[in-house]
Short mmCIF file of C-alpha atoms and ligand atoms in Angstrom, two decimals:
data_model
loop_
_atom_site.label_atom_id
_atom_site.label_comp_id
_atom_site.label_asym_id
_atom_site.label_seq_id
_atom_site.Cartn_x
_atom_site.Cartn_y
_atom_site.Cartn_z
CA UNK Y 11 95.44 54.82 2.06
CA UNK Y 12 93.94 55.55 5.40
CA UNK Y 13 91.86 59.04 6.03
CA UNK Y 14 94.77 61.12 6.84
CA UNK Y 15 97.00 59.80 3.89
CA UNK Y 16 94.09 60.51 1.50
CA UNK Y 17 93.13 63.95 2.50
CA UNK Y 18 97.48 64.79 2.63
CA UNK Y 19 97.85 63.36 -0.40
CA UNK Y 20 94.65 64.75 -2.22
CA UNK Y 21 95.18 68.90 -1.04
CA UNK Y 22 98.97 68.18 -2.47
CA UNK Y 23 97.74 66.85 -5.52
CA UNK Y 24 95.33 69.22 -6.60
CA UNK Y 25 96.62 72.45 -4.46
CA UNK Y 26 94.56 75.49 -3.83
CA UNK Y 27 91.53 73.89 -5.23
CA UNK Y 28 90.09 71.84 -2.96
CA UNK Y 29 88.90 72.18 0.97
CA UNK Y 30 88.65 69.52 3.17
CA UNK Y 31 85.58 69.30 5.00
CA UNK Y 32 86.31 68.08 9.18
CA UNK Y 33 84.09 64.87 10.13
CA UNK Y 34 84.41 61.98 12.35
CA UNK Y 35 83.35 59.39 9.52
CA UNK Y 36 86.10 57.23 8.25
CA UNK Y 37 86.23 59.10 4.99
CA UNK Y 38 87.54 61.95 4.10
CA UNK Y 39 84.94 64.79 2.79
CA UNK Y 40 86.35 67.13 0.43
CA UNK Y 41 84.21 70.19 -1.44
CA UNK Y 42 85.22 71.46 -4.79
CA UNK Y 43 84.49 73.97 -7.10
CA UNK Y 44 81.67 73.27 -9.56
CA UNK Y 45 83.96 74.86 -12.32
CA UNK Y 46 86.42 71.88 -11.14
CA UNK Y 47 84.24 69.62 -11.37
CA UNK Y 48 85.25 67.70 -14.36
CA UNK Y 49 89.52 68.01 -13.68
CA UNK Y 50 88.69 66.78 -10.02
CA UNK Y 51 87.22 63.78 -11.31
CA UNK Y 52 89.62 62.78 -13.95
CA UNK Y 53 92.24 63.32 -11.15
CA UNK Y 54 90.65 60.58 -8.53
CA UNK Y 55 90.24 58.33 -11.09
CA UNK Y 56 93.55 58.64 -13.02
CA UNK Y 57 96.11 59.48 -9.97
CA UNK Y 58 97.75 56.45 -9.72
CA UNK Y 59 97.88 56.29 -6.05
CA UNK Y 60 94.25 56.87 -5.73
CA UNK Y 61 92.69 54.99 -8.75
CA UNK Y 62 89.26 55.56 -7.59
CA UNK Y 63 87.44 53.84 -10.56
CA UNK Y 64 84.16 53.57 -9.05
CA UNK Y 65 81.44 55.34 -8.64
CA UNK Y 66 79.26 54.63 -5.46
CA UNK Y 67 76.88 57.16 -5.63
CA UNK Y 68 75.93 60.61 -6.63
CA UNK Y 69 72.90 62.73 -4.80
CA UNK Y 70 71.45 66.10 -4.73
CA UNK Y 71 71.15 68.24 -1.57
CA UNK Y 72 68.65 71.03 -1.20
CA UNK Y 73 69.77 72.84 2.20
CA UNK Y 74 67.14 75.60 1.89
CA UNK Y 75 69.95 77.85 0.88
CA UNK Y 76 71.61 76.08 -1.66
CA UNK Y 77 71.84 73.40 -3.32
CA UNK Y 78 74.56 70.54 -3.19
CA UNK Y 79 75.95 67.41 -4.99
CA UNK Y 80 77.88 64.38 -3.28
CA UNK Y 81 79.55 62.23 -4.94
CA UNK Y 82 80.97 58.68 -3.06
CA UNK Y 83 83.76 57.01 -4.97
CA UNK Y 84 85.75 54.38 -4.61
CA UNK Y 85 88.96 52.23 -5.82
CA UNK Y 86 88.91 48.79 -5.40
CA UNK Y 87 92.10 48.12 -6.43
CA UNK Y 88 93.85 50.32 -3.69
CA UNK Y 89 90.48 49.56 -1.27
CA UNK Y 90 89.91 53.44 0.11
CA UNK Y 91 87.08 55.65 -0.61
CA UNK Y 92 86.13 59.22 -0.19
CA UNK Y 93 83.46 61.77 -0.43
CA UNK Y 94 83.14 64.82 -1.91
CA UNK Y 95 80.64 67.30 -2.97
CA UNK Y 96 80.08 71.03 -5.21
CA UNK Y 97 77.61 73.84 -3.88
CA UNK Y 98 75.66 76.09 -6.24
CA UNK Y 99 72.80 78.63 -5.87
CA UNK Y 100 69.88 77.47 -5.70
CA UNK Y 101 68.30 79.80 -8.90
CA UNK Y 102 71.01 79.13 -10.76
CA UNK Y 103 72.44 75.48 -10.39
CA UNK Y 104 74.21 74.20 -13.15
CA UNK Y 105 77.28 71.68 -13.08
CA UNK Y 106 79.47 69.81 -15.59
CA UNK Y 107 78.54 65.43 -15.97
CA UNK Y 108 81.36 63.67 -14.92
CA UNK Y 109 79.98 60.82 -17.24
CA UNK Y 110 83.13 61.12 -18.95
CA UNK Y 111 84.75 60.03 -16.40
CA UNK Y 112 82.10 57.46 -14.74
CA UNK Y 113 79.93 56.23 -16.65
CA UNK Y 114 77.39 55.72 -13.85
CA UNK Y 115 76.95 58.48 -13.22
CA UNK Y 116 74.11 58.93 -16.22
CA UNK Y 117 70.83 57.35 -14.72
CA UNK Y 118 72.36 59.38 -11.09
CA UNK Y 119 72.28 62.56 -13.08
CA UNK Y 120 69.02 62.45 -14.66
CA UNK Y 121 67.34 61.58 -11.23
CA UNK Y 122 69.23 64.85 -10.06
CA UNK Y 123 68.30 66.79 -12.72
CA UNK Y 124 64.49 65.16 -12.76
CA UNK Y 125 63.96 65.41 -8.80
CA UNK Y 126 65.58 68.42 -8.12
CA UNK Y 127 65.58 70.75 -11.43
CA UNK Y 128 69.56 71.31 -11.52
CA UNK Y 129 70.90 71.35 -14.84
CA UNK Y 130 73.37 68.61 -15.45
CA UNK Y 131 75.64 70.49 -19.11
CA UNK Y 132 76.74 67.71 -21.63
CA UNK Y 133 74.62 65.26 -20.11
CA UNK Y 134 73.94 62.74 -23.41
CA UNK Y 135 70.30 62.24 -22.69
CA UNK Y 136 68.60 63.91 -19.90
CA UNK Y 137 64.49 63.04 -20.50
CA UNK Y 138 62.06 61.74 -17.28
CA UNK Y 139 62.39 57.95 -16.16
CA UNK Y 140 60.87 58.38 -12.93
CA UNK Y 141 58.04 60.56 -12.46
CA UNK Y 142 55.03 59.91 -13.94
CA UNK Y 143 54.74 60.56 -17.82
CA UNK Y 144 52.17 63.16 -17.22
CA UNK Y 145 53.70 64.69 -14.43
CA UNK Y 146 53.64 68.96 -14.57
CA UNK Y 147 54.13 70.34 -10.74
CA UNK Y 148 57.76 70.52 -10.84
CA UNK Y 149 60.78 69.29 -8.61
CA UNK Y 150 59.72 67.10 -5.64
CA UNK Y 151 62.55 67.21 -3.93
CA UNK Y 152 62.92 70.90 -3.10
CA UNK Y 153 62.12 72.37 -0.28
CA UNK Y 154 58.99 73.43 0.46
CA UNK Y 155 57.71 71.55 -2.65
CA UNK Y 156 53.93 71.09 -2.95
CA UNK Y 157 51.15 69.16 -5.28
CA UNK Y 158 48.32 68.09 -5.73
CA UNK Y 159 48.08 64.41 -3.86
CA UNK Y 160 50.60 65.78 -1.08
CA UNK Y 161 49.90 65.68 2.76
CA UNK Y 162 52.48 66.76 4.63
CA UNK Y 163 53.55 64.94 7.62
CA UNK Y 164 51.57 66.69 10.75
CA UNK Y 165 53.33 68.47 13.30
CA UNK Y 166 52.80 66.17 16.11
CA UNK Y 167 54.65 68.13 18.92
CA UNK K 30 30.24 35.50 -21.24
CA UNK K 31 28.61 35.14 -24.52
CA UNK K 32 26.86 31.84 -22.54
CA UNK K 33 26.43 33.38 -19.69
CA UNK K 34 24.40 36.66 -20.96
CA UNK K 35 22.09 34.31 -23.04
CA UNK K 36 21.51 31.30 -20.65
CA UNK K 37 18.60 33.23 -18.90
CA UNK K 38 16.98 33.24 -22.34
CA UNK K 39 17.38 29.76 -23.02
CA UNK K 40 16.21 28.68 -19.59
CA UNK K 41 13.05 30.72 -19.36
CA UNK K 42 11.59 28.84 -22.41
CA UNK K 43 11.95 25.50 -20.08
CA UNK K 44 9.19 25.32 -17.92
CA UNK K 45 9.82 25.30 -14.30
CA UNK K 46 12.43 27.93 -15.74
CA UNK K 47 13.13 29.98 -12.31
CA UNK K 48 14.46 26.36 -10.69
CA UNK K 49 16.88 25.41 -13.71
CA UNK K 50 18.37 29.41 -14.13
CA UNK K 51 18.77 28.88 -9.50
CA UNK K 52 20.85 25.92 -10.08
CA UNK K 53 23.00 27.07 -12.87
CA UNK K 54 23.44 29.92 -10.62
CA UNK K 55 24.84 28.25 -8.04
CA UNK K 56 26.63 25.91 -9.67
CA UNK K 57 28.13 28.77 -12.09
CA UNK K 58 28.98 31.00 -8.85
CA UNK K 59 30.53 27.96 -7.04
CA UNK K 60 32.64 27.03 -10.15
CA UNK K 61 34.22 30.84 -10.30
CA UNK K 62 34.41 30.62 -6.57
CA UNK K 63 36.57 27.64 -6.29
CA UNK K 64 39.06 27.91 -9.44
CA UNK K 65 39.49 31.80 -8.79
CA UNK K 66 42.87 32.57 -11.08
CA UNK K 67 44.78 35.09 -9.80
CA UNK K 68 47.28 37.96 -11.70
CA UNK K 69 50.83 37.45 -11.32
CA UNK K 70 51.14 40.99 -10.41
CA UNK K 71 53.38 42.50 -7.37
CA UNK K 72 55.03 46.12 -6.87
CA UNK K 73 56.71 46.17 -3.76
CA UNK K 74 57.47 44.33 -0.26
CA UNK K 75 53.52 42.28 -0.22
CA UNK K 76 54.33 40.21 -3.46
CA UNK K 77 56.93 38.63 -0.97
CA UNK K 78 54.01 37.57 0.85
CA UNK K 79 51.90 36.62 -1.52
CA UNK K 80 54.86 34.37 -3.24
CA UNK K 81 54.96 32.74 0.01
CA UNK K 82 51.28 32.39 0.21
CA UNK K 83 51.40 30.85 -3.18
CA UNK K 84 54.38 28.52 -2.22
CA UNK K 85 53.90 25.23 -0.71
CA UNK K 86 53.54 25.96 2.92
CA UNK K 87 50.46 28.14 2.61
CA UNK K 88 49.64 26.84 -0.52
CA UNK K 89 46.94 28.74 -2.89
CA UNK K 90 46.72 25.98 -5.22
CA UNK K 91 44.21 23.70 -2.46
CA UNK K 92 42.08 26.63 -2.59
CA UNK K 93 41.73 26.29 -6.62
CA UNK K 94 44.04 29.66 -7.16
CA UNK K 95 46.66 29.42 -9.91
CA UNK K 96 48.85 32.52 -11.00
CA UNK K 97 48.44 33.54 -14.86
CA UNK K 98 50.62 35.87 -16.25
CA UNK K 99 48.14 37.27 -18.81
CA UNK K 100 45.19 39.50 -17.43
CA UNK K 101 43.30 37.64 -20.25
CA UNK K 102 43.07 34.48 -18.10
CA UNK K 103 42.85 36.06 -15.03
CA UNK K 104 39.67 36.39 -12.82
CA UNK K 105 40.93 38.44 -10.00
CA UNK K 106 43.40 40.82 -9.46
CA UNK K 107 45.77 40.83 -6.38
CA UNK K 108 47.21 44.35 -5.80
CA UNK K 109 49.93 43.33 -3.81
CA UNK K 110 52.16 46.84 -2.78
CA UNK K 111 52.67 50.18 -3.41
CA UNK K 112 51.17 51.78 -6.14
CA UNK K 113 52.89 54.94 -7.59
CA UNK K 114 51.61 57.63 -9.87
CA UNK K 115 53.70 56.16 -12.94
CA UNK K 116 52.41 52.60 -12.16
CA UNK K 117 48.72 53.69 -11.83
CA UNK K 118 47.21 54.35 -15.00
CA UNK K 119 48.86 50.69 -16.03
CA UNK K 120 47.08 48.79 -13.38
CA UNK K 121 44.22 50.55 -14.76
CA UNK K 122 44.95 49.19 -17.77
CA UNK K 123 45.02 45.45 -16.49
CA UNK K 124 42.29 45.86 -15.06
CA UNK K 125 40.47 46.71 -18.37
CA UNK K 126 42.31 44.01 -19.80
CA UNK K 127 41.09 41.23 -17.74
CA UNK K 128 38.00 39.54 -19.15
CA UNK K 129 34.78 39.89 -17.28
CA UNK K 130 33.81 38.76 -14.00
CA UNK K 131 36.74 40.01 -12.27
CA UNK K 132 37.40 41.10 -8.77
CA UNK K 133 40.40 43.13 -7.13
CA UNK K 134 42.14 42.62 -3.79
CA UNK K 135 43.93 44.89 -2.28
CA UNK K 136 46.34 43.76 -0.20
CA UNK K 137 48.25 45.78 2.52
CA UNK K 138 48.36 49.44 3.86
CA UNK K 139 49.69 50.79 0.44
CA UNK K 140 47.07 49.14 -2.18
CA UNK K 141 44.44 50.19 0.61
CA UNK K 142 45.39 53.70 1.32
CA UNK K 143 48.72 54.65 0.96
CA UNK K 144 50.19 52.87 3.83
CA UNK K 145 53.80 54.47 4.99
CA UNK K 146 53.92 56.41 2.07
CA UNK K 147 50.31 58.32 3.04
CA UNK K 148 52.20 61.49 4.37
CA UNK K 149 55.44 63.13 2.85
CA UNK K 150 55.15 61.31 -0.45
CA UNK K 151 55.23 63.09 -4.03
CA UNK K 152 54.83 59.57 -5.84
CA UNK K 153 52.11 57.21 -4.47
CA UNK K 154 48.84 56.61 -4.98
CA UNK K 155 46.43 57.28 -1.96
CA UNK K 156 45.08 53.86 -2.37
CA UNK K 157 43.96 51.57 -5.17
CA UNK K 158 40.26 52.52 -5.29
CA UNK K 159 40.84 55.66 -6.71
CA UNK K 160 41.25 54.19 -9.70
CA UNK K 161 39.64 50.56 -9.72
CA UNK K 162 37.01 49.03 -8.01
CA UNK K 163 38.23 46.92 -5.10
CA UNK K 164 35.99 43.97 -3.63
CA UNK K 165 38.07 42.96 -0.27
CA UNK K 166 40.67 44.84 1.34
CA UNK K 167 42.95 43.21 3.99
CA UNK K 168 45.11 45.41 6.08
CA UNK K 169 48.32 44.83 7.41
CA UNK K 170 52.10 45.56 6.32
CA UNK K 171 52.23 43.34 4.98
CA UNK K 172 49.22 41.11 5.64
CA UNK K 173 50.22 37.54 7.19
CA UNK K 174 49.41 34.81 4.26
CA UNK K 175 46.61 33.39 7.15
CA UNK K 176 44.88 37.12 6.37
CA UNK K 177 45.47 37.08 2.42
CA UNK K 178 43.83 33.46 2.35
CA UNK K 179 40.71 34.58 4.25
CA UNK K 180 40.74 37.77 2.00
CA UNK K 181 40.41 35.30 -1.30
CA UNK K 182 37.82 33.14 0.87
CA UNK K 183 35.36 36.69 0.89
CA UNK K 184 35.96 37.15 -2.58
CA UNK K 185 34.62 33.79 -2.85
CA UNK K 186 31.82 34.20 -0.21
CA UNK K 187 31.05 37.43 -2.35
CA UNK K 188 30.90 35.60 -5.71
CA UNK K 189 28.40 32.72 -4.01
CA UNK K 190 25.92 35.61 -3.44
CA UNK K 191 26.18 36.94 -7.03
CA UNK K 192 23.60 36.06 -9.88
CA UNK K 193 24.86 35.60 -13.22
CA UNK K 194 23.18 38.14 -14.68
CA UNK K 195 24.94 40.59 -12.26
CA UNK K 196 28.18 39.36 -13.21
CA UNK K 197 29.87 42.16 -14.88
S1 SF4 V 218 51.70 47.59 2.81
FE1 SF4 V 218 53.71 47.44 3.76
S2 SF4 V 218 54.48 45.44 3.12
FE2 SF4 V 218 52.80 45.98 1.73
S3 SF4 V 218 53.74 47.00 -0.02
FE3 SF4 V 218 53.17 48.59 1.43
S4 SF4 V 218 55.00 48.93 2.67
FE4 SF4 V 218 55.24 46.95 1.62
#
């Protein structure tokens, strides 16, 4: 389906729930509920005119002001992809795994959850694979973040 | 080493001892010089250049440099790429694991000081010597396999100078 059959097709399908984000990529951008997470996914992937059974990739957003989530998936049996995301708050961000739905999403969702301190719910087995094993100054990829070994970039004009 | 810590002992009961412990010196040094195994041992983007320095066109075999894959047989230590807070304290632990003499080379900007990763980064290691003693550096991003040869020439220029009872 091209970009303007997906995005018709997609705010039919799952009505009221979903809000299309303008771009000028070649995929559409949709952004969803967190709450909807879950029924958003099973849709894509089990609507048989979208069949998107693959899952390109998932990664966190801190804006400053919130945080975010994109997900990229695909179908390559009908060859179209889109993106879409969820936005929490940043002291309170919690979403739903879609593993369920995609398996790989699991080593995605730890990183998220490792990197960026959001709390990934029913997530099978969320323990550190990528910072060091003695690691203790929190979530790297937030803004602002700070340690120990860290110089920032200087302002250069 | 077990040899090498008690051939000053054997040799001073010779007489004419000082001449006999010179020449095992130099032929000791010059033997570890020209067979210098190295670690197979690469993190990142420089252990494409150091395969290629290994491979035929460069070729670190004519120098007397053959890859182990155990730091057991290993005399010196390449650090080719970046080295990140979760892979430090296991390159430490080569390091202790390779049997004595050994040397360390750090190749390129990120086993010397952090390299593109010196600024803005949460996970590397500001350079290799902070947590193992390195004998050559050679800069570059990655060093040309000319530069990483000359690099293992000094180490070898730097064992020649050594005495054996220095070697530790
Ligand atoms: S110095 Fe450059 S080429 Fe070598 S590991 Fe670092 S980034 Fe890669």
């Amino acid at each position: 389906m091209t970009k303007a059959e997906l995005t018709a097709h997609i705010t039919a399908g799952f009505t009221g729930r979903v809000q299309v984000l303008e771009n000028n990529q070649p995929e559409p951008y949709f952004i969803v509920n967190p709450d909807d997470l879950v029924a958003f996914a099973r849709y894509l992937h089990d609507d048989p005119a979208l069949q998107m059974t693959f899952l390109m990739n998932l990664a966190g957003v801190d804006t400053g002001e919130r945080f975010e989530v994109v997900y990229s998936v695909c179908s390559y049996q009908l060859k179209h992809r889109l993106l879409f995301k969820i936005q929490m708050p940043r002291d309170n961000a919690e979403f739903d795994t879609v593993m369920q739905v995609w398996p790989a999403a699991n080593w995605y969702e730890r990183e998220v959850w490792e990197l960026f301190g959001m709390t990934v719910r029913n997530h099978p087995n969320l323990t550190r694979f990528l910072l060091a094993d003695d690691w203790n100054e929190g979530f790297p990829m937030r803004k602002g973040w700070t340690g120990t070994d860290f110089i920032p970039l200087p302002d250069r004009g | 080493m077990g040899v090498i810590k008690k051939l000053p002992v054997y040799t001073e009961h010779i007489p004419g001892g000082a001449l006999v412990t010179t020449s095992v010196n130099s032929v000791l040094t010059l033997a570890q010089a020209k067979s210098l195994w190295y670690l197979l041992f690469g993190t990142a983007c420089c252990a494409i250049e150091l395969m290629a320095t290994g491979a035929s066109r460069y070729d670190f075999d004519r120098l007397g440099m053959i890859f182990r894959a155990s730091p057991r047989q290993a005399d010196i230590m390449l650090v080719a790429g970046t080295i990140t807070h979760k892979m430090a304290p296991r390159v430490k632990r080569i390091y202790d694991q390779m049997a004595q003499p050994r040397y360390v080379l750090a190749m390129g900007g990120c086993a010397i000081g952090g390299g593109p990763f010196y600024y803005d980064s949460y996970s590397v290691l500001k350079g290799v010597d902070k947590i193992i003693p390195v004998d050559v550096f050679v800069p570059g991003c990655p060093p040309r396999p000319e530069a990483l040869l000359q690099g293992c020439l000094e180490v070898g220029k730097k064992i020649r100078t050594l005495k054996i009872d220095e070697w530790s």
